Every structure is written in structure tokens, then in C-alpha cells.
Short mmCIF file of C-alpha atoms in Angstrom, two decimals:
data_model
loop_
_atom_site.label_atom_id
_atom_site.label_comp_id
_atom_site.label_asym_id
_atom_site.label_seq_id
_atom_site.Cartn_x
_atom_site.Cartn_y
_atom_site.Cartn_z
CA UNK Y 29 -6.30 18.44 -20.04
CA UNK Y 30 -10.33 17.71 -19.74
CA UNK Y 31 -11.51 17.80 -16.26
CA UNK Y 32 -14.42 16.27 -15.42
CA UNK Y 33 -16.13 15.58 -11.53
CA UNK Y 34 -17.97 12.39 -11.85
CA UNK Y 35 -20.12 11.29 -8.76
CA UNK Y 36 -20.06 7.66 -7.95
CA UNK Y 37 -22.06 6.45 -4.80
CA UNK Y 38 -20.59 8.75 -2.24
CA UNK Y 39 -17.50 9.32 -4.25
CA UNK Y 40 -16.02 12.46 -5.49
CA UNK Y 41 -14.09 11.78 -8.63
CA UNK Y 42 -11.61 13.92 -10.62
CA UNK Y 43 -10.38 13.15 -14.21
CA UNK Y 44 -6.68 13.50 -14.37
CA UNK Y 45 -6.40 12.34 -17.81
CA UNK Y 46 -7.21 13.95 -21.55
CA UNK Y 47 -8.77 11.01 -23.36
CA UNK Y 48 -12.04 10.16 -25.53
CA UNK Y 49 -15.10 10.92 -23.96
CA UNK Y 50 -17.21 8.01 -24.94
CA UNK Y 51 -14.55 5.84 -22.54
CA UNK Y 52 -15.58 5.66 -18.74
CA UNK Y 53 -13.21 6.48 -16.43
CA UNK Y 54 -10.93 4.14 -14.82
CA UNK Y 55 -12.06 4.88 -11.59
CA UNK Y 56 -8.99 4.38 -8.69
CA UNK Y 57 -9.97 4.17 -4.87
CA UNK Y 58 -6.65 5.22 -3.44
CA UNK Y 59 -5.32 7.01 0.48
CA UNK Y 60 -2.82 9.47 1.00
CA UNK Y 61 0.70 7.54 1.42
CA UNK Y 62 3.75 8.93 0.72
CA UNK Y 63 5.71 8.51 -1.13
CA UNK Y 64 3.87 6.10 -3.53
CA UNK Y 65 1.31 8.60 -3.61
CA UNK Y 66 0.70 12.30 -2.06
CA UNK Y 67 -2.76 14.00 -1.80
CA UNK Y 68 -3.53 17.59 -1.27
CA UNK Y 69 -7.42 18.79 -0.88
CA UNK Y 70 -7.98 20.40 -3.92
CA UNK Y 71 -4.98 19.30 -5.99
CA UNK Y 72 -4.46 16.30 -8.24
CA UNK Y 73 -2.58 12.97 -6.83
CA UNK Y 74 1.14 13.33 -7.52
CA UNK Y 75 3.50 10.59 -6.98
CA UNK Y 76 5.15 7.65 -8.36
CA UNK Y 77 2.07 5.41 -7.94
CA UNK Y 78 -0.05 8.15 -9.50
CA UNK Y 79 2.06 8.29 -13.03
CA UNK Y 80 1.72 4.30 -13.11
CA UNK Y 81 -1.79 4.77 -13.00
CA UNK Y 82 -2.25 7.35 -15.50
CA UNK Y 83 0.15 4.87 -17.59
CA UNK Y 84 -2.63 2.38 -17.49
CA UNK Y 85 -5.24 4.37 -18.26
CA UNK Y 86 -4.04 5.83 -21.01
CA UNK Y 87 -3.14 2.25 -22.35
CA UNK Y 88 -7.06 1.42 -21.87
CA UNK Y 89 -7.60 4.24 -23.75
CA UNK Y 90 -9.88 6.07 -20.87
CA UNK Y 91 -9.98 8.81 -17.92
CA UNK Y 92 -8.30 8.44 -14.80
CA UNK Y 93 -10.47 9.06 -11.75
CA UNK Y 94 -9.86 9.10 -8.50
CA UNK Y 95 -11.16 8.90 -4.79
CA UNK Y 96 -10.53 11.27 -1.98
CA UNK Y 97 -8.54 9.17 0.32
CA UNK Y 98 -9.95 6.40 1.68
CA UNK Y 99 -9.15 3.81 4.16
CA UNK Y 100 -7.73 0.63 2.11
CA UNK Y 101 -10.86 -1.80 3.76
CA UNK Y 102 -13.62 0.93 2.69
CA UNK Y 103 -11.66 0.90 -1.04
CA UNK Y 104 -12.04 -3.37 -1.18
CA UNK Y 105 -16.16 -3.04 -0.21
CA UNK Y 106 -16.13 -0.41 -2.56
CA UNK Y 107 -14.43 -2.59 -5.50
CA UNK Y 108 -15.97 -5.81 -4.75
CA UNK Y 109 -19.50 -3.98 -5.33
CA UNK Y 110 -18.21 -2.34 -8.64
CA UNK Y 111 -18.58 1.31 -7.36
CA UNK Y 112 -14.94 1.51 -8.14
CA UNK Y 113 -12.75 -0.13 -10.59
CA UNK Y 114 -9.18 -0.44 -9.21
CA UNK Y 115 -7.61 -0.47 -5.71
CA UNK Y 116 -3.77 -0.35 -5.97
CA UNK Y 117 -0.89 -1.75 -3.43
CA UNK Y 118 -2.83 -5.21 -2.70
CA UNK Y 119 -0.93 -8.11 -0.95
CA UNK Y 120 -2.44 -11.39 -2.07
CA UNK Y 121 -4.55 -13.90 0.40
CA UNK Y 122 -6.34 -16.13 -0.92
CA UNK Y 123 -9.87 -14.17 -0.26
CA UNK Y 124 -9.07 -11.30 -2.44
CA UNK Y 125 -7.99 -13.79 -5.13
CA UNK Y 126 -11.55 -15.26 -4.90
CA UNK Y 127 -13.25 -11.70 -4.87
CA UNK Y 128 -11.29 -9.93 -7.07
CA UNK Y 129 -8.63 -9.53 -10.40
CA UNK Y 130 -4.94 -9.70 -8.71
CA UNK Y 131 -1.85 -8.49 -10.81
CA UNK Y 132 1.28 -8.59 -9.47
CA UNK Y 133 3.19 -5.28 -10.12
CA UNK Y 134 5.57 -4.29 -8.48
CA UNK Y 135 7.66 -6.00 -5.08
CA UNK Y 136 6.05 -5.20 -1.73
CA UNK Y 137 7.63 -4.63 1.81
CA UNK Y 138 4.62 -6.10 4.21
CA UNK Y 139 6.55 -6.77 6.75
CA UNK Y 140 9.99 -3.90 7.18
CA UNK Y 141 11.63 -3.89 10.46
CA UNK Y 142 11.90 -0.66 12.27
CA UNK Y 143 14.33 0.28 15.37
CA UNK Y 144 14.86 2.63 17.48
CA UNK Y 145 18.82 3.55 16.75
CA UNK Y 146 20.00 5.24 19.92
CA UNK Y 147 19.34 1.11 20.91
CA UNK Y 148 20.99 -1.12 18.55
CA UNK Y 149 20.05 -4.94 17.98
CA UNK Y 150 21.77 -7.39 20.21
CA UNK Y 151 23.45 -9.95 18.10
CA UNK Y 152 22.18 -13.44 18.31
CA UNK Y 153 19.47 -13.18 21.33
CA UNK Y 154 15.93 -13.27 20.99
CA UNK Y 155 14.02 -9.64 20.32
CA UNK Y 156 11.19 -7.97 21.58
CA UNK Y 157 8.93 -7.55 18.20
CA UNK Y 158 5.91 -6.12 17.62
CA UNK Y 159 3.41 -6.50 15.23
CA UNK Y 160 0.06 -4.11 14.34
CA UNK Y 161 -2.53 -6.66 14.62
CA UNK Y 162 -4.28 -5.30 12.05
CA UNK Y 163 -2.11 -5.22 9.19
CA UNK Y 164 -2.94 -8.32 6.81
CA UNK Y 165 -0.28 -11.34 7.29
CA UNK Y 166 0.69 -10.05 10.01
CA UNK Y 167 -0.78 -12.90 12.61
CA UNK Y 168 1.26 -15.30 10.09
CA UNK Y 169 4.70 -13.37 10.09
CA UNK Y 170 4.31 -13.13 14.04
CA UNK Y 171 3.97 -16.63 14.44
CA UNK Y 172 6.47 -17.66 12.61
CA UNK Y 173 8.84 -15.20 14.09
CA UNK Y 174 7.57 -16.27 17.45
CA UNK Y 175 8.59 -20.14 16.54
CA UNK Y 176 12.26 -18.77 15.78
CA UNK Y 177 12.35 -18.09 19.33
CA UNK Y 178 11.53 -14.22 19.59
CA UNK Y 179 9.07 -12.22 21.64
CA UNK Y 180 6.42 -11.07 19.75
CA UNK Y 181 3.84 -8.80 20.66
CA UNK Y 182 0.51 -7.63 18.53
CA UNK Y 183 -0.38 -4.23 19.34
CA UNK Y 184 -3.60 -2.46 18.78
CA UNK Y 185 -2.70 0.28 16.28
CA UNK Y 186 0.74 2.58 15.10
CA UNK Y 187 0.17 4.97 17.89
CA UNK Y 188 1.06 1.97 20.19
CA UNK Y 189 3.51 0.19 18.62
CA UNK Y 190 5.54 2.89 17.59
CA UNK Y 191 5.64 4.47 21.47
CA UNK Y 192 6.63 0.97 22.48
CA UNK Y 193 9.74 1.49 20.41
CA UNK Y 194 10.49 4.68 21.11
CA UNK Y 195 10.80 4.16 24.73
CA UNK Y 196 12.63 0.90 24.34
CA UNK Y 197 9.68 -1.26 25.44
CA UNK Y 198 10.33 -3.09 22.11
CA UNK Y 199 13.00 -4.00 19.64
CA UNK Y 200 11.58 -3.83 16.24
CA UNK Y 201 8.07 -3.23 15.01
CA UNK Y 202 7.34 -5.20 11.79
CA UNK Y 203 4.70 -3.61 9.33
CA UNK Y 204 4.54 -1.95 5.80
CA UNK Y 205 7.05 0.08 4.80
CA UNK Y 206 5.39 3.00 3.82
CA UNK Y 207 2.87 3.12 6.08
CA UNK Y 208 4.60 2.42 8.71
CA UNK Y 209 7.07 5.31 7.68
CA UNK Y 210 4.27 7.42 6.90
CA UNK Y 211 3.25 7.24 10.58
CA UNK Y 212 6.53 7.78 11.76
CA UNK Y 213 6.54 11.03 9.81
CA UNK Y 214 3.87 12.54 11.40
CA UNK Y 215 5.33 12.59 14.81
CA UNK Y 216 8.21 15.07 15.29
CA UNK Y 217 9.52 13.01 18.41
CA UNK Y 218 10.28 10.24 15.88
CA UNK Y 219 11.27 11.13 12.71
CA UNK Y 220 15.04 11.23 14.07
CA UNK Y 221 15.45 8.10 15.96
CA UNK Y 222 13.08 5.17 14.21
CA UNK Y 223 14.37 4.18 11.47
CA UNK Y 224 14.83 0.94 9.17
CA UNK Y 225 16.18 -1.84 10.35
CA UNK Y 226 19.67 -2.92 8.00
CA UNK Y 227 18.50 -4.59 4.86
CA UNK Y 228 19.68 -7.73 5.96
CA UNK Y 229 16.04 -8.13 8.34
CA UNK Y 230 14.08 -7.00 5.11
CA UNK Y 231 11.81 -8.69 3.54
CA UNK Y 232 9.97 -8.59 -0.23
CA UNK Y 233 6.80 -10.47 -1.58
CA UNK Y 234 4.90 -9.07 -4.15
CA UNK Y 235 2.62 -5.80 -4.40
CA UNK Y 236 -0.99 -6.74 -6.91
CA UNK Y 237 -3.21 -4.70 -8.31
CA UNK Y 238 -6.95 -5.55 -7.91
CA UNK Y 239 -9.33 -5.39 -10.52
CA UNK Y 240 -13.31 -5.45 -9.47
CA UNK Y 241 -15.36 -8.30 -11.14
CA UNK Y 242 -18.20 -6.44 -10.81
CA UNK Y 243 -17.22 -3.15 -12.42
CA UNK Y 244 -17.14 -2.12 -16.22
CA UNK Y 245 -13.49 -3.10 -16.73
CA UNK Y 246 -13.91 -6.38 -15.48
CA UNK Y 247 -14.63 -7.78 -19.25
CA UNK Y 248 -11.21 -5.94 -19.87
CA UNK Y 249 -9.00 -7.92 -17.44
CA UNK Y 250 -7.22 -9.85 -19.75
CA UNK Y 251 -6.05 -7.26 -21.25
CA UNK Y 252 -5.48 -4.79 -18.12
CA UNK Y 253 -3.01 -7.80 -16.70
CA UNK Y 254 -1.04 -7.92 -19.98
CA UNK Y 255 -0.59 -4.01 -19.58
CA UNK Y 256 0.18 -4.33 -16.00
CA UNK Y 257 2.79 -7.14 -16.85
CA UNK Y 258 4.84 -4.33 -19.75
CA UNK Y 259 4.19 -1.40 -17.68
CA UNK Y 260 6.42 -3.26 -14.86
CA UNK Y 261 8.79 -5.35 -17.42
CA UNK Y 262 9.74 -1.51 -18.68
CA UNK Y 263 10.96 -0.57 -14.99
CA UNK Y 264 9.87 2.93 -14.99
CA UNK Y 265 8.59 2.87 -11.72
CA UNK Y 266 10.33 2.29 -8.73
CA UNK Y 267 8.18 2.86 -5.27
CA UNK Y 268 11.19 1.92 -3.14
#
């Protein structure tokens, strides 16, 4: 395997894929979330997310790079001003349609409910919810849910939300699934108690992946969205 540290802006990149050298590197602005995708300082990405990537790459024919982990709004300046190529994991607004390439690959969970199990969901009465304000859609899910008749509450960040739950001062606190689990995970006083919610409160809309029209694949996005479109008709990747 060639490995090769490329420095883009203030971004340490690290080929994870043997390919011809006269091909730039695909260049992937990613964060540590499990289990899509698992970083360890020093160590190449693993993970399901990961493999789908290198899938691509090697279908363009190039390297794979990658970031250290980065927070998913510092990855979007980064790709809208072509220092990176790809940012994986997207939900689609209408904004990042205008600034960027959006494929749809795989089905997203933007909005999982997660209890607290030693206090079941009353049947048929209107729930406490809460929302992290800064997730994206999540001012639209709230409302709606709040027009249904619940409670719904938009709190500042995890930490909040997900102490709200654990001492009952909520119901359910809607937000990504795997971020929302990897936050969860990373607090011993939770992991046993909040959990998801029974599929029946689940919801699915679609994960993209976002091309930069800025960067050197961007003349190439034709053909990255037919790759993107067999890579997920073949269904060897499954992130849930």
C-alpha cells in the first residue's frame, strides 16, 4: 500500500489507497463517529463508511485521503472553498444543494427517538421531547411535532438534552442516530438506560454525499454520482 502525507491548507492528509500516482487524491473531510466510521491518532479510518469510500476512490481511479476529525460545519467551509473534495453523511436543504454536488447514498436517521427505559412511553398522551437546536432540520421536525400536540423543547447541546432524559425531565430526545448514540457512549451513567425508542417512532430520509464545485473532482461529478448510485444499488454497505 503507498502512503503518502499530503498537506492541504491546515490539513493533515493520509493516503489509504495504492493507486497511480499521477491521480490526486480524493481528499475526504470526515469526524470520528462510530460506527460509520472510527478514528484512532495515528491509525487509518476503519469502519463501514471508510470501505465505501475507498470503494469510490478506487472507482475514480485515485488516492484516498483523509482529514483528522473535524467538526461537520468546519468540513462544509472547507468543501465549498475546494480545500477538500468530499464530505460524507449530508442531509439535504436546499443551501447545500445550491453550494454543493448532493448524492443520495444511503437512508439517514436525522431525527431517532431516544428514552430513558426504566420510564416507558405513556400511550396516547402528549410527550415531553427534546430537540438539540443545533442539529439541521431539527427547528422543522420540532414544529411539526409541537403541532401534533407534544411538548417540545430545544436544548442547547447533547450534554443537556441527554441529562434531561436521564433524570426524567424529558420523554424522548430526537436527533441523529449515531451521533446521538455516540454521545450516549461516552457517558458510563448512560450507556445502560437510554436507549432507542421502538422502531415504530423511527424515522428515515435520505443520507447524500457532497461533492465541492470548487475542487478538482468537480468536472468529475457526473461520473462520481453514477458510481455513488452502483456502489449503493450493490448493497454492500449497511451503516444501520
Amino acid at each position: 500500500m503507498i502512503r503518502a502525507a499530503l498537506l492541504l491548507s491546515v490539513v493533515t492528509l493520509v493516503s489509504t489507497t495504492a493507486v497511480a500516482a499521477s491521480q490526486p487524491a480524493l481528499v475526504w473531510c470526515f469526524d470520528n463517529l462510530p460506527p460509520r466510521q472510527y478514528y484512532d491518532a495515528g491509525k487509518e479510518p476503519v469502519g463501514a463508511m471508510v470501505e465505501l469510500m475507498k470503494d469510490l476512490a478506487k472507482r475514480l481511479d485515485t488516492e484516498l485521503g483523509y482529514t483528522v476529525p473535524t467538526p461537520t460545519v468546519r468540513c462544509l467551509q472547507q468543501l465549498e472553498q475546494g480545500e477538500v473534495d468530499i464530505v460524507a453523511g449530508l442531509l439535504l436543504t436546499a443551501e447545500r444543494q445550491q453550494r454543493f454536488f448532493m448524492f443520495p447514498f444511503d437512508s439517514a436517521r436525522p431525527n431517532s427517538w431516544f428514552i430513558n427505559q426504566q420510564y416507558p412511553l405513556a400511550a396516547e398522551q402528549p410527550l415531553r421531547l427534546t430537540f438539540i437546536k443545533t442539529q439541521v432540520q431539527a427547528a422543522e421536525a420540532a414544529q411539526q411535532l409541537s403541532q401534533a400536540g407534544h411538548q417540545v423543547h430545544l436544548a442547547a447541546d447533547y450534554d443537556t438534552a441527554l441529562a434531561d432524559l436521564f433524570f426524567n425531565k424529558t420523554d424522548v430526545v430526537v436527533g441523529p442516530e449515531h451521533i446521538t448514540q455516540k454521545h450516549i457512549a461516552q457517558n458510563g451513567r448512560y450507556q445502560r438506560d437510554l436507549v432507542l425508542a421502538p422502531q415504530e417512532y423511527q424515522q428515515q430520509v435520505e443520507a447524500h454525499i457532497a461533492i465541492s464545485k470548487k475542487g478538482r473532482f468537480a468536472n468529475r461529478a457526473d461520473e462520481i454520482e453514477r458510481i455513488v448510485q452502483d456502489i449503493r444499488a450493490s448493497g454492500r454497505y449497511q451503516f444501520y
